[in-house]
Short mmCIF file of C-alpha atoms and ligand atoms in Angstrom, two decimals:
data_model
loop_
_atom_site.label_atom_id
_atom_site.label_comp_id
_atom_site.label_asym_id
_atom_site.label_seq_id
_atom_site.Cartn_x
_atom_site.Cartn_y
_atom_site.Cartn_z
CA MET A 1 83.90 133.39 120.06
CA THR A 2 82.09 130.38 121.53
CA ARG A 3 83.06 126.83 120.56
CA PRO A 4 81.93 123.47 122.18
CA LYS A 5 83.73 121.17 124.40
CA VAL A 6 85.09 118.72 122.32
CA ILE A 7 85.79 115.10 123.26
CA VAL A 8 87.96 112.77 121.28
CA TYR A 9 86.86 109.12 122.24
CA ASN A 10 88.70 106.11 120.90
CA ALA A 11 89.24 102.30 121.86
CA THR A 12 92.84 101.60 121.63
CA SER A 13 95.17 98.70 121.96
CA LEU A 14 97.99 98.77 124.44
CA ASP A 15 100.27 99.82 121.70
CA GLY A 16 98.00 102.54 120.76
CA ARG A 17 96.57 101.38 117.72
CA ASN A 18 92.77 101.89 116.93
CA THR A 19 92.51 99.45 114.44
CA GLY A 20 93.01 95.75 113.91
CA PHE A 21 91.80 94.35 117.05
CA PRO A 22 88.29 93.44 118.31
CA VAL A 23 86.79 96.39 120.21
CA ASP A 24 84.27 95.63 123.01
CA LEU A 25 81.76 97.77 120.95
CA GLY A 26 78.96 97.14 123.74
CA LEU A 27 81.25 98.50 126.15
CA TYR A 28 82.49 101.61 124.01
CA TYR A 29 79.18 102.66 122.87
CA GLY A 30 77.79 101.99 126.56
CA LEU A 31 80.03 104.90 127.91
CA VAL A 32 78.99 107.48 125.31
CA SER A 33 76.12 108.61 127.06
CA THR A 34 78.68 109.81 129.80
CA TRP A 35 79.05 113.21 127.99
CA LYS A 36 75.58 113.84 126.92
CA GLU A 37 76.56 114.96 123.54
CA HIS A 38 74.67 117.40 121.31
CA ALA A 39 76.82 116.32 118.23
CA THR A 40 79.18 113.45 116.98
CA LEU A 41 81.67 114.65 114.71
CA ALA A 42 82.63 111.68 112.85
CA GLY A 43 85.24 111.44 110.02
CA SER A 44 84.45 111.04 106.49
CA GLY A 45 87.03 107.79 106.56
CA THR A 46 85.32 106.39 109.57
CA ILE A 47 81.76 106.66 107.98
CA LEU A 48 82.63 105.09 104.75
CA LYS A 49 84.32 102.04 106.65
CA ALA A 50 81.57 101.56 108.91
CA ASP A 51 78.49 102.36 106.82
CA ALA A 52 79.27 101.92 103.06
CA GLU A 53 79.29 98.33 102.84
CA GLU A 54 75.40 98.47 104.43
CA ALA A 55 74.28 101.30 102.10
CA PRO A 56 74.73 101.61 98.29
CA PRO A 57 75.79 104.94 96.95
CA GLU A 58 72.41 107.21 96.42
CA SER A 59 72.11 109.18 93.45
CA ILE A 60 70.14 112.11 92.24
CA ASP A 61 68.71 110.13 89.43
CA ALA A 62 66.92 107.88 92.13
CA ILE A 63 65.26 110.23 94.77
CA PRO A 64 63.27 108.23 97.27
CA ALA A 65 59.47 108.73 97.00
CA ASP A 66 59.34 109.33 100.98
CA LEU A 67 61.91 111.90 100.98
CA PRO A 68 60.80 114.75 103.37
CA ALA A 69 60.78 118.34 102.01
CA GLU A 70 63.70 119.19 104.55
CA TYR A 71 65.41 117.66 107.29
CA ALA A 72 65.72 120.54 109.39
CA ILE A 73 67.93 120.54 112.64
CA LEU A 74 66.59 122.19 115.68
CA PRO A 75 68.63 124.13 118.05
CA VAL A 76 69.43 122.01 121.30
CA SER A 77 67.25 124.71 123.25
CA GLU A 78 64.10 123.88 120.84
CA THR A 79 63.86 119.91 120.94
CA ASP A 80 63.15 117.30 123.88
CA ASP A 81 65.01 114.91 121.70
CA GLU A 82 68.18 114.21 123.55
CA ARG A 83 70.06 112.35 120.67
CA GLY A 84 72.96 114.04 119.03
CA ILE A 85 73.44 115.38 115.48
CA LEU A 86 75.75 113.43 113.12
CA VAL A 87 78.53 115.81 111.55
CA VAL A 88 80.80 114.73 108.99
CA PRO A 89 83.72 116.81 107.51
CA ASP A 90 83.55 115.73 103.74
CA SER A 91 85.18 118.57 101.47
CA ARG A 92 85.46 115.88 98.90
CA GLY A 93 82.01 114.64 98.63
CA ARG A 94 82.47 111.04 99.21
CA VAL A 95 79.92 110.29 101.49
CA LYS A 96 76.84 109.36 99.55
CA ILE A 97 74.80 107.54 101.84
CA TRP A 98 72.95 110.53 103.70
CA HIS A 99 69.60 109.20 103.23
CA PHE A 100 70.47 105.88 105.03
CA LEU A 101 72.51 107.68 107.65
CA ARG A 102 69.47 109.94 108.28
CA SER A 103 67.27 106.80 108.53
CA GLN A 104 69.30 105.58 111.52
CA GLU A 105 67.92 105.69 114.84
CA TYR A 106 71.20 107.26 116.66
CA TRP A 107 70.99 110.83 115.50
CA ARG A 108 68.34 113.29 115.56
CA GLY A 109 69.70 115.20 112.54
CA VAL A 110 72.68 114.99 110.47
CA LEU A 111 74.99 117.74 108.85
CA SER A 112 77.36 117.64 106.09
CA LEU A 113 80.39 120.06 106.49
CA CYS A 114 81.62 120.92 103.00
CA THR A 115 83.95 123.50 101.61
CA GLU A 116 84.11 126.13 98.61
CA SER A 117 86.01 123.11 96.71
CA THR A 118 83.60 120.32 97.17
CA PRO A 119 82.45 119.24 93.76
CA PRO A 120 79.18 120.93 92.67
CA ASP A 121 77.67 117.69 91.63
CA HIS A 122 77.94 116.66 95.14
CA ILE A 123 76.11 119.91 96.70
CA ALA A 124 73.24 119.23 94.03
CA TYR A 125 73.07 115.51 95.53
CA LEU A 126 72.77 117.13 99.11
CA GLU A 127 70.19 119.66 97.85
CA ALA A 128 68.18 117.16 96.14
CA PHE A 129 68.04 114.53 99.28
CA ALA A 130 67.29 117.70 101.54
CA ILE A 131 70.49 117.06 103.61
CA PRO A 132 71.62 120.22 105.61
CA TYR A 133 75.14 121.41 105.00
CA LEU A 134 77.49 124.17 105.50
CA ILE A 135 80.15 125.47 103.92
CA VAL A 136 83.13 126.08 106.08
CA GLY A 137 86.33 126.68 104.58
CA ALA A 138 87.99 127.11 101.23
CA ASP A 139 89.61 123.68 100.66
CA LYS A 140 89.47 121.60 103.68
CA VAL A 141 87.03 121.96 106.65
CA ASP A 142 88.00 124.98 108.91
CA TYR A 143 87.33 123.48 112.39
CA PRO A 144 87.36 126.51 114.33
CA LEU A 145 84.83 128.05 111.85
CA ALA A 146 82.91 124.83 111.82
CA LEU A 147 82.58 124.60 115.70
CA GLU A 148 81.50 128.07 116.14
CA GLU A 149 78.80 127.56 113.59
CA LEU A 150 77.52 124.29 115.36
CA ASN A 151 77.48 126.33 118.85
CA THR A 152 76.04 129.54 117.15
CA ARG A 153 73.13 127.84 114.63
CA PHE A 154 72.22 124.91 116.83
CA GLY A 155 73.47 125.43 120.45
CA VAL A 156 75.97 122.52 120.61
CA GLU A 157 78.07 122.86 123.60
CA THR A 158 79.28 119.15 123.59
CA ILE A 159 80.85 117.22 120.65
CA ARG A 160 82.42 114.00 120.68
CA VAL A 161 84.65 113.01 118.12
CA ASP A 162 84.33 109.73 116.43
CA SER A 163 87.11 109.18 114.04
CA GLY A 164 90.70 107.72 113.32
CA GLY A 165 93.88 109.33 113.68
CA THR A 166 93.79 111.93 110.93
CA LEU A 167 90.82 113.91 112.26
CA ASN A 168 91.69 113.44 115.84
CA GLY A 169 95.33 114.72 114.93
CA ILE A 170 94.29 117.66 113.32
CA LEU A 171 91.80 118.86 115.91
CA ILE A 172 94.35 118.19 118.64
CA SER A 173 97.11 120.06 116.78
CA GLN A 174 94.94 123.13 116.45
CA GLY A 175 94.16 123.06 120.43
CA LEU A 176 90.57 122.30 119.77
CA VAL A 177 90.22 119.51 122.09
CA ASP A 178 89.44 119.35 125.63
CA GLU A 179 89.40 115.72 126.63
CA VAL A 180 91.23 112.62 125.13
CA SER A 181 89.26 109.58 126.41
CA VAL A 182 90.62 106.29 125.69
CA LEU A 183 89.29 102.68 126.46
CA LEU A 184 92.43 100.72 126.36
CA HIS A 185 92.20 97.20 125.43
CA PRO A 186 94.57 94.46 126.73
CA THR A 187 95.74 93.71 123.30
CA LEU A 188 98.87 94.34 121.24
CA ALA A 189 97.40 95.12 117.79
CA GLY A 190 100.59 95.50 116.01
CA GLY A 191 100.46 96.33 112.40
CA ASP A 192 103.28 98.23 110.16
CA LYS A 193 104.59 101.35 110.84
CA ASP A 194 101.91 102.86 109.07
CA ALA A 195 99.15 101.43 111.01
CA SER A 196 96.43 103.57 112.25
CA ARG A 197 96.61 105.10 115.79
CA LEU A 198 94.72 107.63 117.92
CA PHE A 199 96.90 110.62 117.19
CA ILE A 200 98.49 111.28 113.67
CA ALA A 201 100.00 114.76 113.61
CA PRO A 202 98.92 116.48 110.55
CA ASP A 203 102.37 117.23 109.15
CA GLY A 204 103.30 113.61 109.45
CA THR A 205 106.40 114.71 111.59
CA GLY A 206 105.02 115.31 114.97
CA VAL A 207 103.74 118.64 116.38
CA ASP A 208 105.88 121.33 117.93
CA GLY A 209 106.48 119.48 120.87
CA ALA A 210 104.21 116.78 122.48
CA VAL A 211 100.82 117.35 123.57
CA ASP A 212 100.25 117.37 127.34
CA LEU A 213 97.60 115.73 129.10
CA GLU A 214 96.52 115.40 132.69
CA LEU A 215 94.71 112.44 133.96
CA LEU A 216 91.12 113.29 134.99
CA SER A 217 90.16 109.75 135.89
CA LEU A 218 90.67 106.07 135.25
CA GLU A 219 88.62 103.08 135.92
CA PRO A 220 89.23 99.63 135.37
CA LEU A 221 86.38 97.82 133.35
CA GLU A 222 85.25 94.16 132.68
CA GLY A 223 87.73 92.20 130.59
CA GLY A 224 91.07 93.88 131.55
CA ILE A 225 89.90 97.11 129.63
CA VAL A 226 90.57 100.31 131.52
CA TRP A 227 89.07 103.67 130.89
CA PHE A 228 91.46 106.71 130.98
CA ARG A 229 90.09 110.10 130.75
CA TYR A 230 92.44 113.14 130.18
CA GLY A 231 92.25 116.79 129.81
CA VAL A 232 94.46 118.34 127.20
CA VAL A 233 96.63 121.00 129.10
N1 NAP B 1 89.12 102.56 117.68
C1 NAP B 1 88.29 103.75 117.49
O1 NAP B 1 87.71 104.10 118.60
C2 NAP B 1 87.82 104.27 116.26
C3 NAP B 1 87.02 105.11 116.31
C4 NAP B 1 86.79 105.85 114.78
C5 NAP B 1 87.37 105.30 113.96
N2 NAP B 1 88.14 104.34 113.98
C6 NAP B 1 89.09 103.99 112.72
O2 NAP B 1 89.69 105.05 112.11
C7 NAP B 1 90.14 104.83 110.61
C8 NAP B 1 89.63 105.99 109.95
O3 NAP B 1 90.56 106.79 110.21
P1 NAP B 1 91.27 107.98 109.32
O4 NAP B 1 92.11 108.62 110.11
O5 NAP B 1 91.45 107.16 108.21
O6 NAP B 1 90.00 108.82 108.57
P2 NAP B 1 88.79 109.77 109.86
O7 NAP B 1 89.74 110.34 110.79
O8 NAP B 1 87.93 108.97 110.14
O9 NAP B 1 88.59 110.87 108.55
C9 NAP B 1 89.65 111.84 108.40
C10 NAP B 1 88.76 113.18 108.50
O10 NAP B 1 89.70 114.23 108.42
C11 NAP B 1 89.16 115.19 107.39
N3 NAP B 1 90.39 115.55 107.00
C12 NAP B 1 91.53 115.21 106.49
N4 NAP B 1 92.68 115.91 106.36
C13 NAP B 1 92.16 117.43 106.73
C14 NAP B 1 92.68 118.55 106.64
N5 NAP B 1 93.87 118.82 106.15
N6 NAP B 1 91.82 119.40 107.33
C15 NAP B 1 90.84 119.13 107.53
N7 NAP B 1 90.17 118.01 107.45
C16 NAP B 1 90.76 117.07 107.03
C17 NAP B 1 88.58 114.32 106.23
O11 NAP B 1 87.60 115.18 105.63
P3 NAP B 1 87.41 115.40 103.91
O12 NAP B 1 87.00 114.08 103.71
O13 NAP B 1 87.19 116.67 103.92
O14 NAP B 1 89.11 115.28 103.48
C18 NAP B 1 87.98 113.36 107.21
O15 NAP B 1 86.26 113.60 107.65
C19 NAP B 1 89.01 103.68 110.44
O16 NAP B 1 89.85 102.31 110.11
C20 NAP B 1 88.17 103.38 111.65
O17 NAP B 1 87.62 102.22 111.88
C21 NAP B 1 88.76 103.91 115.23
#
């Protein structure tokens, strides 16, 4: 089985939060090119929070006139376009702004990860809008399978995870993450005990033992921010 190298990259506060404080977005996105990623894996929660305000939900009753026949995703080896593919696990079919996302310049293609439990009307929406999707899993997305499919079908060898603690936690707990990269901001974000953080163990009580990391590099950056890169042992 071949799977891509997976990097979890978050901006955090000194108290480990990944929301509730001002992130230096210029610095954050400026470092993304470090990994020369073939794909970005963004949680549906992250996509909905970041983009839903900008774009109204799309409907099968209002298909855009300028819709292409298909949004094919070429394998990495067959394109000179160095942008990555946006990949979103969305088993519940909550993301209804795919035409908008596809129109953004950040990605060369988009891909929805669905499962056998994804509502049929959502699959119909994806097909009507010619949005590529994969069925990978019965209920929730099966990440080992999804990562293997991304590698086999599209030649994805490096994938950066842009998500909150839920998806980060699942991937780390399943042993699928190679690097945890943190842009540590000199802030104590606080929040209540349930406030979002980089790693949320899927069972809510912690994984079986802590996840050990080894320091790969650390680099002080502007504004008191420090960039830590860790390998997962
Ligand atoms: N500071 C940073 O660097 C940074 C970066 C990104 C995001 N964020 C913040 O993180 C927050 C969102 O984080 P979040 O943790 O709520 O959501 P999230 O990680 O963005 O999304 C959760 C993802 O996990 C999937 N998932 C949930 N349970 C699963 C299971 N049992 N098996 C397989 N997949 C499962 C969901 O898929 P389904 O939809 O199929 O359930 C969804 O795609 C936002 O506030 C965002 O701003 C911060």
